[in-house]
Structure formats: structure tokens, C-alpha cells
Amino acid sequence: MTTNTRAWRWGQLLALTLGALSSLHCVELPTKSFSCSSDEDCHGLSGPADEPYVCGSGGWCEVLGQADAGGTPDAGGQPDAGGQPDAGSDAGTGNACPQTSTLPTCSTSNWCWDNPLSEGRNLNTVRGRSATDVWAVGERGIALHWDGTCWARILPGNSQQLRAAWPAAGKTWWFAGAGGALLKWDGSTWTSQALAEQLTFNDIEGSSDTSAIAVGQTGAIYTFNGQQWSPQSWDAGTNPAPELLAVWPVSSTEAWAVGRGGILAHGVDGGWSVYAKASVDLTAIAAGADAGTAYAVGRGLLATYANSTWTASNFATSTTQLNGVWTSAGVTRVVGPASNIYVVGTATPEPSGTPQVLNSIWGNDTALWAVGTGGSIVRRADGQWSEIPGGVARGINAVWGSDDLNLWAAGDNDLVMRRGDDRWSPVAPPEQGTFRALWGSGDMLLVAENNPTSTGSTGKIHLRQNGQWTQSPSFPSGVNAFWGTGMAPVWAVGDKGLLLRREGAGTWTSEGNASTASAQFNAVWGASSADVWAVGAGGVIFHRDSSGNWVSQKLASSTGLFGVWGTGARDVWAVGLNGAAYHYDGTAWTLVPTGVTQTLRAIAGRSADSVWAVGDNGGITYWNGKTWTPQVSGVSENLRAVWVTPNAVWVAGTNGTVLRMQP
């Protein structure tokens, strides 16, 4: 990890003033780990020595030699000695995951969370006992458990934020957070020990399975002796007592804790005192690789404990918020900012596999996990970090599927994923990029890539067939949407008047003309190949008639349009800015109140009297054939896509949000 050469020795109540900090440079994302159902799904992936990948028994793409050996990579990227999958390996897939232990949260309008598994709640902490017993906890009482095969919700029924987890003796776990309660899980049942103080605990760590310390606000310190939790006290003169954010038990009689105001506190035999203060809050502390060593982190700061002395150094940049630190297999890693995981002693960070901020990291020699905002969960396997099924939290721009068993989504930050066995799992994309649209038929899938440039955007269309990707020629403008009848013809629309038609042979032909040249098309839909509509910015509406001509039907207003859908030539809807919805009856377009003011980004339906439009800030409104009625989505994320299958309605958007509703 890049640091500067200046360091300070910490003494009693020493205040630190940090100078200029060094910077880290971003690196290109490497190939990640991806789910698979056949070897074809892993086509195009290769190992560091160009080894081919195949679909391993766990349902993840693995290097050929490792998969054949029966072993799967551990946190350091090497097969384990027993040849069995571990929690850091490719065993964790949607393929083997059962139903979650608790039902998903649903809104009053019956919209239920489908991804991420945390239901969009931020995850604060990940801790484990072994490769088959790991917990991640967070906002509104979310608690997820990894059993070596998959993650499942096992909620305590407490809506208070959970911030800490610790494995005690046997199968017992203790959890804590807001509300002054310490929750206990014995492997099958939740109980709690309520404290007189209504305080918030921020961390629990133990020196053995019967000795632990919990720390929190107003200087709260409680110790566990294997039977009960008891408060400890500060030395006289410590006023006000500092808020402690994390703790490191050196032994059953000694510990260090860090917290607000850069506090570093030392506890010996039940008595606590302030040892030093830094210039920034210290958010996390953990043991190092060697006995008697530890690390603490704060914004732009790394503190190292060795030889009974704390040394502080600049780390990353002065504005880099560092949230968690952990040492695994002799390597110390620090999490915090989006996209990167820092390695102490290495100048180049590891790409985290997610654009989300990470709050916590935990691992042992065979398992390494990190969790963060939006319910993101990443793990390290094959020497690389990637999201896991149920933990994908990248923005989704499009959803397509022939039925509930064949659903795909595409979005930002290289995201292509599919749903199987109640989990959305990332699939190897054709390349790195932003994917805007999906269309498919049978085993064929089209994915549109739209990448910004200094003068606009460029577009590509990728075809996935038999698990392999091929690419059509690039286009000078970004592709935003697809619609078709089977795989031919298919229309693709986009920026700068882009208007393409896919022929049966798989070639793309431009249908643009002088009148469409300046249009920015955002959506396309058709009742048939002779009746197709494209809509876009500034109220642009073009109709393709039976002769193949595209004719403008621009609205009287300039309301930007983002979605179009209908049931036939006399029933077409277009939706857009500020909750606008226009209906075409075969003669004219009429503005119809939707009951919402959020910009509507997509529209789809099952019939003329069953239509959904979705948009920003969780906006959903429903057309019953007579009026539009707002529905409660239960989310605040921007919704960008809606898709209707025979048995359900699917809505997706930012932070990997997927909602499901069964009418």
C-alpha cells in the first residue's frame, strides 16, 4: 500500500496532524468470477497463463485444471488441500441455494424484493467462525447467513440496525447494534439480553469463544465471560466518555478500542483509559499477521501496532474513507471507497468487483468476504474479487425473459446477470462496458452496449448463443433499446437518430432517414413488424408503417419520453418526464394523468387494462383500463426497467434492485 515516509509515534494524548497524502491509481478490472450452467457459459475466460475455464461442479467458471482436480480456489487463489469447495471458492452459487429461511419483504402493493438478498439494506459487518458459518448484518435488522453453499436470510424479527456479530462457543452467535439489545442465535432460535442503557453497540470481538468485548456510544464497554454481559468502567477523569467504533481484544484481560475523534483507548483488567487521539475518526481495528500486531484505520490514515507502540501513517488520500481492516493468510486488506480494496504494503489496490462502498471485511485462510452499501456482497476467489448470487448491487437498465425460469438483466459496470433458483447471478459479459438493452428468443440473447465518449456515445450489439458471445460491427451512436418479433426482425434505437433493423442472417441495416437523423431515441416497441414505434428526447415519436417508412408524430409538447408499449395499433402508451403518460388511440396522442410526478423510465403490460409504468425514486403506477393509480414499491431506488412474464411482473433499477409482483 502506498504511504508516505513520515510517521508519528503515539504517546499519551498525542494529537496527530496529517500532511499531504499519497494517491492510488485505478487499474483496469480483470476478468471476474461468473456463474455457469455449462462449459459454454465460461467461453472467453482464461487464467493467468491462458488456461481455459470450464463450469465447475459448484456452478462457477473455474480454471480447467482446478475444476478437474476437484478442488476450488481459496482466498489466495490456490486449491485447498482437501479438494473440497470452501466459502472463498466457487461453491457459492444460485444453483444449490434453497429458499431463504424468511420470506422477502413486500410492500402494501405486493411488490416483493428479489435482489439483492439484503433487500437493499446496507450491510455493516461480516464475520465468520469457519468457511461454512459466516454472517453479514446491517440496516433494519437484516441478517444473512452463509452455510458454505449459499446466503440465506435468517432475520431476528428486530428492525433495529445491526452493527456487530461475534461467534461464541458451539453454534452460538451474538449480535448487537441500536436499541440496547444483545441478540443471541443458538443455531435455531433467537433470544436477546436487554440492557438498561438504550445505547448503540458498534462492534463485538472476542479473544476466545467464551471471552468477548462489545463497545459503542457514550463509551459503552461490556465484557462477556461465557455466561453474561457486564459493563466495564473508564478511569476517573475520562469525561465525556468517547464513542467507540471498534475493538481488538489482545487477551481476556487486555484490549484496544478506537472511535470518534480519533480516540485510541486501552483496557487492562477491566479498567479503561484514553491512550491517544488522531486527527480523524478511527473506524476499525484488527489483529495483524504476527502475534502482538494490529492495524487501525480512519480517513486517509493507517495506524500500525508493533513492539507495544502505535505508529500512524498516511494511507490512500486524505479524503479516502476507510471502513474496515482484516488480515487473512498473512495479508492485510482495507475496505472503504467504491471499486477498490487496498492491500497493506502494495501500491496497487485490488478491484473489488462492485461499485458500492464496502463497510467490512472478514476472512480466514480459506475464505474472504466483504460487504457494503446496497446489500453488496463480494468474495475473493481465483485471486480476484467478484459479486456473488444475491449480492449483486450494480445498476440495472434492462430486463428480458421468455418466462420466470429464463430471466436476464443487464446494466452498469459490466453487468449481465440471470436468475436461477431464486438468485440473480452475474454472468461473464462480452466485454467491460455499460449495457443498456436486452432482447432474446430461445437460446439467443442480444445485449446492447452504450459507452460514453467526449462527443456523445458509441454503441455495440453483442449476440450470446450457446453460451458464447459474438459482436456485430460497432456503431457511432449508443444503442438504448430493442424490440422485435423473435430474432428477426429486431429493431435497435439510440442516440443521434440511430435506427437499425436486424435481418434473418444476423446483419443490421440502418432505417434512418433525414427526419430521424437528429432524434435521440430512448425506447422502441411494436404491435407487429409493420407497426413499430420509437420515442425519445423532446417528445419525439416516430411510427414505422406497413411500407417501412418512419414518420414523425411529434407531440405538441416537448416532454422527454423514455418508454413505449401497447397492445395494438389503437392502444399505445408513451411515458416520460415528470410522470407524463400519453395514449394513442389510433388517431391522436392524449395526455393522461398518472398520479405520480416522478420521471417514468419504462412501461409494459399484460393487456389493455393491466399496465405498469415505473420510474425515479421507486415510482410505480398502474393502469386498470380506466385510470392510473400509484402503487407502493417500498423502495427509493430509481427504477429503469419493467418486464411482464406469464406469472409475474419484474421491475429493476439502481443498486441492483429487482422487485417481483404476482398479480
mmCIF file with all atom_site columns, C-alpha atoms in Angstrom, residues 77-265:
data_model
loop_
_atom_site.group_PDB
_atom_site.id
_atom_site.type_symbol
_atom_site.label_atom_id
_atom_site.label_alt_id
_atom_site.label_comp_id
_atom_site.label_asym_id
_atom_site.label_entity_id
_atom_site.label_seq_id
_atom_site.pdbx_PDB_ins_code
_atom_site.Cartn_x
_atom_site.Cartn_y
_atom_site.Cartn_z
_atom_site.occupancy
_atom_site.B_iso_or_equiv
_atom_site.pdbx_formal_charge
_atom_site.auth_seq_id
_atom_site.auth_comp_id
_atom_site.auth_asym_id
_atom_site.auth_atom_id
_atom_site.pdbx_PDB_model_num
ATOM 1   C CA . GLY A 1 77  ? -6.341  -18.252 -5.377 1.00 0.00 ? 77  GLY A CA 1
ATOM 2   C CA . GLN A 1 78  ? -4.974  -21.787 -4.716 1.00 0.00 ? 78  GLN A CA 1
ATOM 3   C CA . PRO A 1 79  ? -6.889  -25.088 -4.449 1.00 0.00 ? 79  PRO A CA 1
ATOM 4   C CA . ASP A 1 80  ? -7.482  -26.231 -0.891 1.00 0.00 ? 80  ASP A CA 1
ATOM 5   C CA . ALA A 1 81  ? -5.748  -29.304 0.395  1.00 0.00 ? 81  ALA A CA 1
ATOM 6   C CA . GLY A 1 82  ? -8.878  -31.371 0.798  1.00 0.00 ? 82  GLY A CA 1
ATOM 7   C CA . GLY A 1 83  ? -10.113 -30.829 -2.719 1.00 0.00 ? 83  GLY A CA 1
ATOM 8   C CA . GLN A 1 84  ? -13.440 -29.566 -1.393 1.00 0.00 ? 84  GLN A CA 1
ATOM 9   C CA . PRO A 1 85  ? -15.084 -26.203 -2.032 1.00 0.00 ? 85  PRO A CA 1
ATOM 10  C CA . ASP A 1 86  ? -14.756 -23.615 0.708  1.00 0.00 ? 86  ASP A CA 1
ATOM 11  C CA . ALA A 1 87  ? -16.504 -20.335 1.365  1.00 0.00 ? 87  ALA A CA 1
ATOM 12  C CA . GLY A 1 88  ? -13.934 -18.489 -0.674 1.00 0.00 ? 88  GLY A CA 1
ATOM 13  C CA . SER A 1 89  ? -14.366 -20.830 -3.594 1.00 0.00 ? 89  SER A CA 1
ATOM 14  C CA . ASP A 1 90  ? -16.750 -21.197 -6.471 1.00 0.00 ? 90  ASP A CA 1
ATOM 15  C CA . ALA A 1 91  ? -19.136 -23.328 -4.440 1.00 0.00 ? 91  ALA A CA 1
ATOM 16  C CA . GLY A 1 92  ? -21.439 -20.436 -3.582 1.00 0.00 ? 92  GLY A CA 1
ATOM 17  C CA . THR A 1 93  ? -23.914 -20.306 -6.421 1.00 0.00 ? 93  THR A CA 1
ATOM 18  C CA . GLY A 1 94  ? -27.568 -19.808 -7.023 1.00 0.00 ? 94  GLY A CA 1
ATOM 19  C CA . ASN A 1 95  ? -27.690 -23.369 -8.378 1.00 0.00 ? 95  ASN A CA 1
ATOM 20  C CA . ALA A 1 96  ? -27.610 -25.023 -4.953 1.00 0.00 ? 96  ALA A CA 1
ATOM 21  C CA . CYS A 1 97  ? -29.350 -22.385 -2.856 1.00 0.00 ? 97  CYS A CA 1
ATOM 22  C CA . PRO A 1 98  ? -32.656 -23.330 -1.220 1.00 0.00 ? 98  PRO A CA 1
ATOM 23  C CA . GLN A 1 99  ? -35.418 -20.888 -0.452 1.00 0.00 ? 99  GLN A CA 1
ATOM 24  C CA . THR A 1 100 ? -34.389 -18.302 2.115  1.00 0.00 ? 100 THR A CA 1
ATOM 25  C CA . SER A 1 101 ? -35.296 -19.003 5.702  1.00 0.00 ? 101 SER A CA 1
ATOM 26  C CA . THR A 1 102 ? -37.569 -15.965 5.818  1.00 0.00 ? 102 THR A CA 1
ATOM 27  C CA . LEU A 1 103 ? -39.924 -14.621 3.202  1.00 0.00 ? 103 LEU A CA 1
ATOM 28  C CA . PRO A 1 104 ? -38.909 -11.455 1.341  1.00 0.00 ? 104 PRO A CA 1
ATOM 29  C CA . THR A 1 105 ? -40.231 -8.081  2.373  1.00 0.00 ? 105 THR A CA 1
ATOM 30  C CA . CYS A 1 106 ? -43.226 -6.964  0.313  1.00 0.00 ? 106 CYS A CA 1
ATOM 31  C CA . SER A 1 107 ? -44.858 -3.558  0.014  1.00 0.00 ? 107 SER A CA 1
ATOM 32  C CA . THR A 1 108 ? -48.547 -2.923  0.589  1.00 0.00 ? 108 THR A CA 1
ATOM 33  C CA . SER A 1 109 ? -48.961 -3.115  -3.198 1.00 0.00 ? 109 SER A CA 1
ATOM 34  C CA . ASN A 1 110 ? -47.416 -6.603  -3.134 1.00 0.00 ? 110 ASN A CA 1
ATOM 35  C CA . TRP A 1 111 ? -44.076 -5.645  -4.689 1.00 0.00 ? 111 TRP A CA 1
ATOM 36  C CA . CYS A 1 112 ? -41.531 -8.021  -3.154 1.00 0.00 ? 112 CYS A CA 1
ATOM 37  C CA . TRP A 1 113 ? -37.743 -7.812  -3.057 1.00 0.00 ? 113 TRP A CA 1
ATOM 38  C CA . ASP A 1 114 ? -35.987 -10.288 -5.318 1.00 0.00 ? 114 ASP A CA 1
ATOM 39  C CA . ASN A 1 115 ? -32.457 -8.819  -5.427 1.00 0.00 ? 115 ASN A CA 1
ATOM 40  C CA . PRO A 1 116 ? -30.239 -8.126  -3.610 1.00 0.00 ? 116 PRO A CA 1
ATOM 41  C CA . LEU A 1 117 ? -30.772 -10.658 -0.849 1.00 0.00 ? 117 LEU A CA 1
ATOM 42  C CA . SER A 1 118 ? -30.415 -7.931  1.780  1.00 0.00 ? 118 SER A CA 1
ATOM 43  C CA . GLU A 1 119 ? -33.441 -6.199  0.201  1.00 0.00 ? 119 GLU A CA 1
ATOM 44  C CA . GLY A 1 120 ? -31.381 -3.111  -0.477 1.00 0.00 ? 120 GLY A CA 1
ATOM 45  C CA . ARG A 1 121 ? -30.329 -2.593  3.116  1.00 0.00 ? 121 ARG A CA 1
ATOM 46  C CA . ASN A 1 122 ? -26.743 -1.595  3.756  1.00 0.00 ? 122 ASN A CA 1
ATOM 47  C CA . LEU A 1 123 ? -24.616 -4.339  5.283  1.00 0.00 ? 123 LEU A CA 1
ATOM 48  C CA . ASN A 1 124 ? -22.417 -3.080  8.108  1.00 0.00 ? 124 ASN A CA 1
ATOM 49  C CA . THR A 1 125 ? -20.438 -6.119  9.216  1.00 0.00 ? 125 THR A CA 1
ATOM 50  C CA . VAL A 1 126 ? -19.324 -9.538  8.026  1.00 0.00 ? 126 VAL A CA 1
ATOM 51  C CA . ARG A 1 127 ? -17.839 -12.035 10.465 1.00 0.00 ? 127 ARG A CA 1
ATOM 52  C CA . GLY A 1 128 ? -17.313 -15.794 10.413 1.00 0.00 ? 128 GLY A CA 1
ATOM 53  C CA . ARG A 1 129 ? -16.490 -18.778 12.560 1.00 0.00 ? 129 ARG A CA 1
ATOM 54  C CA . SER A 1 130 ? -15.466 -21.013 9.673  1.00 0.00 ? 130 SER A CA 1
ATOM 55  C CA . ALA A 1 131 ? -15.815 -21.416 5.929  1.00 0.00 ? 131 ALA A CA 1
ATOM 56  C CA . THR A 1 132 ? -19.361 -22.738 6.461  1.00 0.00 ? 132 THR A CA 1
ATOM 57  C CA . ASP A 1 133 ? -20.570 -20.364 9.165  1.00 0.00 ? 133 ASP A CA 1
ATOM 58  C CA . VAL A 1 134 ? -20.462 -16.677 8.202  1.00 0.00 ? 134 VAL A CA 1
ATOM 59  C CA . TRP A 1 135 ? -22.871 -13.824 8.989  1.00 0.00 ? 135 TRP A CA 1
ATOM 60  C CA . ALA A 1 136 ? -23.461 -10.420 7.397  1.00 0.00 ? 136 ALA A CA 1
ATOM 61  C CA . VAL A 1 137 ? -25.691 -7.933  9.240  1.00 0.00 ? 137 VAL A CA 1
ATOM 62  C CA . GLY A 1 138 ? -26.933 -4.417  8.631  1.00 0.00 ? 138 GLY A CA 1
ATOM 63  C CA . GLU A 1 139 ? -29.766 -1.933  8.481  1.00 0.00 ? 139 GLU A CA 1
ATOM 64  C CA . ARG A 1 140 ? -33.302 -2.611  9.730  1.00 0.00 ? 140 ARG A CA 1
ATOM 65  C CA . GLY A 1 141 ? -32.352 -5.886  11.349 1.00 0.00 ? 141 GLY A CA 1
ATOM 66  C CA . ILE A 1 142 ? -31.078 -7.603  8.214  1.00 0.00 ? 142 ILE A CA 1
ATOM 67  C CA . ALA A 1 143 ? -29.127 -10.772 8.992  1.00 0.00 ? 143 ALA A CA 1
ATOM 68  C CA . LEU A 1 144 ? -27.739 -13.088 6.315  1.00 0.00 ? 144 LEU A CA 1
ATOM 69  C CA . HIS A 1 145 ? -26.078 -16.439 6.928  1.00 0.00 ? 145 HIS A CA 1
ATOM 70  C CA . TRP A 1 146 ? -23.622 -18.339 4.715  1.00 0.00 ? 146 TRP A CA 1
ATOM 71  C CA . ASP A 1 147 ? -23.605 -22.119 5.243  1.00 0.00 ? 147 ASP A CA 1
ATOM 72  C CA . GLY A 1 148 ? -20.859 -22.936 2.761  1.00 0.00 ? 148 GLY A CA 1
ATOM 73  C CA . THR A 1 149 ? -23.320 -23.248 -0.122 1.00 0.00 ? 149 THR A CA 1
ATOM 74  C CA . CYS A 1 150 ? -25.379 -20.085 -0.215 1.00 0.00 ? 150 CYS A CA 1
ATOM 75  C CA . TRP A 1 151 ? -26.502 -17.000 1.664  1.00 0.00 ? 151 TRP A CA 1
ATOM 76  C CA . ALA A 1 152 ? -29.952 -17.002 3.293  1.00 0.00 ? 152 ALA A CA 1
ATOM 77  C CA . ARG A 1 153 ? -31.950 -14.507 5.334  1.00 0.00 ? 153 ARG A CA 1
ATOM 78  C CA . ILE A 1 154 ? -32.434 -15.534 8.971  1.00 0.00 ? 154 ILE A CA 1
ATOM 79  C CA . LEU A 1 155 ? -33.972 -12.393 10.422 1.00 0.00 ? 155 LEU A CA 1
ATOM 80  C CA . PRO A 1 156 ? -34.193 -11.864 14.196 1.00 0.00 ? 156 PRO A CA 1
ATOM 81  C CA . GLY A 1 157 ? -37.514 -10.027 13.953 1.00 0.00 ? 157 GLY A CA 1
ATOM 82  C CA . ASN A 1 158 ? -35.850 -6.889  15.271 1.00 0.00 ? 158 ASN A CA 1
ATOM 83  C CA . SER A 1 159 ? -35.914 -3.869  12.967 1.00 0.00 ? 159 SER A CA 1
ATOM 84  C CA . GLN A 1 160 ? -33.063 -2.145  14.801 1.00 0.00 ? 160 GLN A CA 1
ATOM 85  C CA . GLN A 1 161 ? -29.845 -1.645  12.874 1.00 0.00 ? 161 GLN A CA 1
ATOM 86  C CA . LEU A 1 162 ? -27.303 -4.424  13.475 1.00 0.00 ? 162 LEU A CA 1
ATOM 87  C CA . ARG A 1 163 ? -23.654 -3.396  13.514 1.00 0.00 ? 163 ARG A CA 1
ATOM 88  C CA . ALA A 1 164 ? -21.757 -6.250  15.144 1.00 0.00 ? 164 ALA A CA 1
ATOM 89  C CA . ALA A 1 165 ? -21.516 -10.051 15.092 1.00 0.00 ? 165 ALA A CA 1
ATOM 90  C CA . TRP A 1 166 ? -19.360 -12.452 17.090 1.00 0.00 ? 166 TRP A CA 1
ATOM 91  C CA . PRO A 1 167 ? -19.177 -16.298 17.235 1.00 0.00 ? 167 PRO A CA 1
ATOM 92  C CA . ALA A 1 168 ? -19.286 -17.683 20.768 1.00 0.00 ? 168 ALA A CA 1
ATOM 93  C CA . ALA A 1 169 ? -18.961 -21.290 21.935 1.00 0.00 ? 169 ALA A CA 1
ATOM 94  C CA . GLY A 1 170 ? -20.606 -24.082 19.952 1.00 0.00 ? 170 GLY A CA 1
ATOM 95  C CA . LYS A 1 171 ? -23.093 -22.764 17.393 1.00 0.00 ? 171 LYS A CA 1
ATOM 96  C CA . THR A 1 172 ? -23.879 -19.611 19.352 1.00 0.00 ? 172 THR A CA 1
ATOM 97  C CA . TRP A 1 173 ? -23.561 -16.149 17.815 1.00 0.00 ? 173 TRP A CA 1
ATOM 98  C CA . TRP A 1 174 ? -24.055 -12.755 19.458 1.00 0.00 ? 174 TRP A CA 1
ATOM 99  C CA . PHE A 1 175 ? -25.245 -9.702  17.518 1.00 0.00 ? 175 PHE A CA 1
ATOM 100 C CA . ALA A 1 176 ? -25.613 -6.082  18.547 1.00 0.00 ? 176 ALA A CA 1
ATOM 101 C CA . GLY A 1 177 ? -26.497 -2.670  17.198 1.00 0.00 ? 177 GLY A CA 1
ATOM 102 C CA . ALA A 1 178 ? -29.010 0.023   18.032 1.00 0.00 ? 178 ALA A CA 1
ATOM 103 C CA . GLY A 1 179 ? -31.591 -0.206  20.774 1.00 0.00 ? 179 GLY A CA 1
ATOM 104 C CA . GLY A 1 180 ? -29.541 -1.522  23.675 1.00 0.00 ? 180 GLY A CA 1
ATOM 105 C CA . ALA A 1 181 ? -30.144 -5.187  22.932 1.00 0.00 ? 181 ALA A CA 1
ATOM 106 C CA . LEU A 1 182 ? -27.650 -8.007  22.550 1.00 0.00 ? 182 LEU A CA 1
ATOM 107 C CA . LEU A 1 183 ? -29.175 -10.707 20.324 1.00 0.00 ? 183 LEU A CA 1
ATOM 108 C CA . LYS A 1 184 ? -28.256 -14.370 20.596 1.00 0.00 ? 184 LYS A CA 1
ATOM 109 C CA . TRP A 1 185 ? -28.589 -17.051 17.913 1.00 0.00 ? 185 TRP A CA 1
ATOM 110 C CA . ASP A 1 186 ? -28.096 -20.642 19.122 1.00 0.00 ? 186 ASP A CA 1
ATOM 111 C CA . GLY A 1 187 ? -28.315 -22.248 15.700 1.00 0.00 ? 187 GLY A CA 1
ATOM 112 C CA . SER A 1 188 ? -32.102 -22.395 15.590 1.00 0.00 ? 188 SER A CA 1
ATOM 113 C CA . THR A 1 189 ? -33.629 -19.724 17.872 1.00 0.00 ? 189 THR A CA 1
ATOM 114 C CA . TRP A 1 190 ? -33.216 -16.003 18.536 1.00 0.00 ? 190 TRP A CA 1
ATOM 115 C CA . THR A 1 191 ? -33.164 -14.624 22.086 1.00 0.00 ? 191 THR A CA 1
ATOM 116 C CA . SER A 1 192 ? -31.986 -11.286 23.478 1.00 0.00 ? 192 SER A CA 1
ATOM 117 C CA . GLN A 1 193 ? -30.404 -9.775  26.545 1.00 0.00 ? 193 GLN A CA 1
ATOM 118 C CA . ALA A 1 194 ? -31.810 -6.280  27.008 1.00 0.00 ? 194 ALA A CA 1
ATOM 119 C CA . LEU A 1 195 ? -29.596 -3.745  28.723 1.00 0.00 ? 195 LEU A CA 1
ATOM 120 C CA . ALA A 1 196 ? -30.753 -0.896  30.914 1.00 0.00 ? 196 ALA A CA 1
ATOM 121 C CA . GLU A 1 197 ? -28.990 1.559   28.622 1.00 0.00 ? 197 GLU A CA 1
ATOM 122 C CA . GLN A 1 198 ? -30.654 2.285   25.270 1.00 0.00 ? 198 GLN A CA 1
ATOM 123 C CA . LEU A 1 199 ? -27.324 2.586   23.536 1.00 0.00 ? 199 LEU A CA 1
ATOM 124 C CA . THR A 1 200 ? -25.861 1.552   20.199 1.00 0.00 ? 200 THR A CA 1
ATOM 125 C CA . PHE A 1 201 ? -23.159 -1.091  20.038 1.00 0.00 ? 201 PHE A CA 1
ATOM 126 C CA . ASN A 1 202 ? -20.743 -0.748  17.134 1.00 0.00 ? 202 ASN A CA 1
ATOM 127 C CA . ASP A 1 203 ? -18.536 -3.811  17.476 1.00 0.00 ? 203 ASP A CA 1
ATOM 128 C CA . ILE A 1 204 ? -18.085 -7.136  19.258 1.00 0.00 ? 204 ILE A CA 1
ATOM 129 C CA . GLU A 1 205 ? -14.850 -9.109  19.153 1.00 0.00 ? 205 GLU A CA 1
ATOM 130 C CA . GLY A 1 206 ? -13.542 -11.960 21.281 1.00 0.00 ? 206 GLY A CA 1
ATOM 131 C CA . SER A 1 207 ? -10.219 -13.357 22.406 1.00 0.00 ? 207 SER A CA 1
ATOM 132 C CA . SER A 1 208 ? -11.766 -16.830 22.806 1.00 0.00 ? 208 SER A CA 1
ATOM 133 C CA . ASP A 1 209 ? -15.201 -18.381 22.345 1.00 0.00 ? 209 ASP A CA 1
ATOM 134 C CA . THR A 1 210 ? -16.083 -17.516 25.968 1.00 0.00 ? 210 THR A CA 1
ATOM 135 C CA . SER A 1 211 ? -14.449 -14.095 26.242 1.00 0.00 ? 211 SER A CA 1
ATOM 136 C CA . ALA A 1 212 ? -15.527 -11.029 24.255 1.00 0.00 ? 212 ALA A CA 1
ATOM 137 C CA . ILE A 1 213 ? -15.918 -7.247  24.410 1.00 0.00 ? 213 ILE A CA 1
ATOM 138 C CA . ALA A 1 214 ? -18.726 -5.120  22.970 1.00 0.00 ? 214 ALA A CA 1
ATOM 139 C CA . VAL A 1 215 ? -18.196 -1.365  22.533 1.00 0.00 ? 215 VAL A CA 1
ATOM 140 C CA . GLY A 1 216 ? -20.428 1.510   21.486 1.00 0.00 ? 216 GLY A CA 1
ATOM 141 C CA . GLN A 1 217 ? -21.736 5.000   22.031 1.00 0.00 ? 217 GLN A CA 1
ATOM 142 C CA . THR A 1 218 ? -21.122 7.121   25.146 1.00 0.00 ? 218 THR A CA 1
ATOM 143 C CA . GLY A 1 219 ? -18.104 4.974   25.928 1.00 0.00 ? 219 GLY A CA 1
ATOM 144 C CA . ALA A 1 220 ? -20.131 1.815   26.491 1.00 0.00 ? 220 ALA A CA 1
ATOM 145 C CA . ILE A 1 221 ? -17.925 -1.231  27.125 1.00 0.00 ? 221 ILE A CA 1
ATOM 146 C CA . TYR A 1 222 ? -19.386 -4.627  28.024 1.00 0.00 ? 222 TYR A CA 1
ATOM 147 C CA . THR A 1 223 ? -17.491 -7.876  28.512 1.00 0.00 ? 223 THR A CA 1
ATOM 148 C CA . PHE A 1 224 ? -18.730 -11.447 28.126 1.00 0.00 ? 224 PHE A CA 1
ATOM 149 C CA . ASN A 1 225 ? -17.456 -14.276 30.339 1.00 0.00 ? 225 ASN A CA 1
ATOM 150 C CA . GLY A 1 226 ? -19.225 -17.123 28.598 1.00 0.00 ? 226 GLY A CA 1
ATOM 151 C CA . GLN A 1 227 ? -22.428 -16.653 30.596 1.00 0.00 ? 227 GLN A CA 1
ATOM 152 C CA . GLN A 1 228 ? -23.406 -12.994 30.736 1.00 0.00 ? 228 GLN A CA 1
ATOM 153 C CA . TRP A 1 229 ? -22.527 -9.467  29.630 1.00 0.00 ? 229 TRP A CA 1
ATOM 154 C CA . SER A 1 230 ? -21.248 -6.990  32.232 1.00 0.00 ? 230 SER A CA 1
ATOM 155 C CA . PRO A 1 231 ? -20.265 -3.294  31.963 1.00 0.00 ? 231 PRO A CA 1
ATOM 156 C CA . GLN A 1 232 ? -16.735 -2.052  32.426 1.00 0.00 ? 232 GLN A CA 1
ATOM 157 C CA . SER A 1 233 ? -15.724 1.400   33.582 1.00 0.00 ? 233 SER A CA 1
ATOM 158 C CA . TRP A 1 234 ? -13.472 4.235   32.481 1.00 0.00 ? 234 TRP A CA 1
ATOM 159 C CA . ASP A 1 235 ? -10.712 5.575   34.661 1.00 0.00 ? 235 ASP A CA 1
ATOM 160 C CA . ALA A 1 236 ? -11.544 8.689   36.672 1.00 0.00 ? 236 ALA A CA 1
ATOM 161 C CA . GLY A 1 237 ? -11.301 11.895  34.679 1.00 0.00 ? 237 GLY A CA 1
ATOM 162 C CA . THR A 1 238 ? -12.437 10.428  31.354 1.00 0.00 ? 238 THR A CA 1
ATOM 163 C CA . ASN A 1 239 ? -15.295 12.821  30.610 1.00 0.00 ? 239 ASN A CA 1
ATOM 164 C CA . PRO A 1 240 ? -17.128 12.715  28.344 1.00 0.00 ? 240 PRO A CA 1
ATOM 165 C CA . ALA A 1 241 ? -16.602 9.086   27.534 1.00 0.00 ? 241 ALA A CA 1
ATOM 166 C CA . PRO A 1 242 ? -15.845 8.694   23.802 1.00 0.00 ? 242 PRO A CA 1
ATOM 167 C CA . GLU A 1 243 ? -17.938 6.788   21.280 1.00 0.00 ? 243 GLU A CA 1
ATOM 168 C CA . LEU A 1 244 ? -16.085 3.613   20.416 1.00 0.00 ? 244 LEU A CA 1
ATOM 169 C CA . LEU A 1 245 ? -16.454 2.161   16.917 1.00 0.00 ? 245 LEU A CA 1
ATOM 170 C CA . ALA A 1 246 ? -14.300 -0.962  17.021 1.00 0.00 ? 246 ALA A CA 1
ATOM 171 C CA . VAL A 1 247 ? -12.375 -3.161  19.443 1.00 0.00 ? 247 VAL A CA 1
ATOM 172 C CA . TRP A 1 248 ? -9.434  -5.599  19.345 1.00 0.00 ? 248 TRP A CA 1
ATOM 173 C CA . PRO A 1 249 ? -9.118  -7.980  22.334 1.00 0.00 ? 249 PRO A CA 1
ATOM 174 C CA . VAL A 1 250 ? -5.463  -8.841  22.799 1.00 0.00 ? 250 VAL A CA 1
ATOM 175 C CA . SER A 1 251 ? -6.327  -11.361 25.508 1.00 0.00 ? 251 SER A CA 1
ATOM 176 C CA . SER A 1 252 ? -9.006  -11.977 28.129 1.00 0.00 ? 252 SER A CA 1
ATOM 177 C CA . THR A 1 253 ? -7.528  -9.156  30.221 1.00 0.00 ? 253 THR A CA 1
ATOM 178 C CA . GLU A 1 254 ? -6.304  -6.616  27.653 1.00 0.00 ? 254 GLU A CA 1
ATOM 179 C CA . ALA A 1 255 ? -7.873  -4.836  24.662 1.00 0.00 ? 255 ALA A CA 1
ATOM 180 C CA . TRP A 1 256 ? -7.612  -1.788  22.398 1.00 0.00 ? 256 TRP A CA 1
ATOM 181 C CA . ALA A 1 257 ? -10.554 0.204   21.081 1.00 0.00 ? 257 ALA A CA 1
ATOM 182 C CA . VAL A 1 258 ? -10.877 3.052   18.566 1.00 0.00 ? 258 VAL A CA 1
ATOM 183 C CA . GLY A 1 259 ? -13.582 5.595   17.885 1.00 0.00 ? 259 GLY A CA 1
ATOM 184 C CA . ARG A 1 260 ? -14.842 9.102   17.243 1.00 0.00 ? 260 ARG A CA 1
ATOM 185 C CA . GLY A 1 261 ? -12.436 11.980  17.471 1.00 0.00 ? 261 GLY A CA 1
ATOM 186 C CA . GLY A 1 262 ? -9.554  9.685   16.612 1.00 0.00 ? 262 GLY A CA 1
ATOM 187 C CA . ILE A 1 263 ? -9.738  8.087   20.025 1.00 0.00 ? 263 ILE A CA 1
ATOM 188 C CA . LEU A 1 264 ? -7.443  5.174   20.831 1.00 0.00 ? 264 LEU A CA 1
ATOM 189 C CA . ALA A 1 265 ? -8.321  3.573   24.167 1.00 0.00 ? 265 ALA A CA 1
#
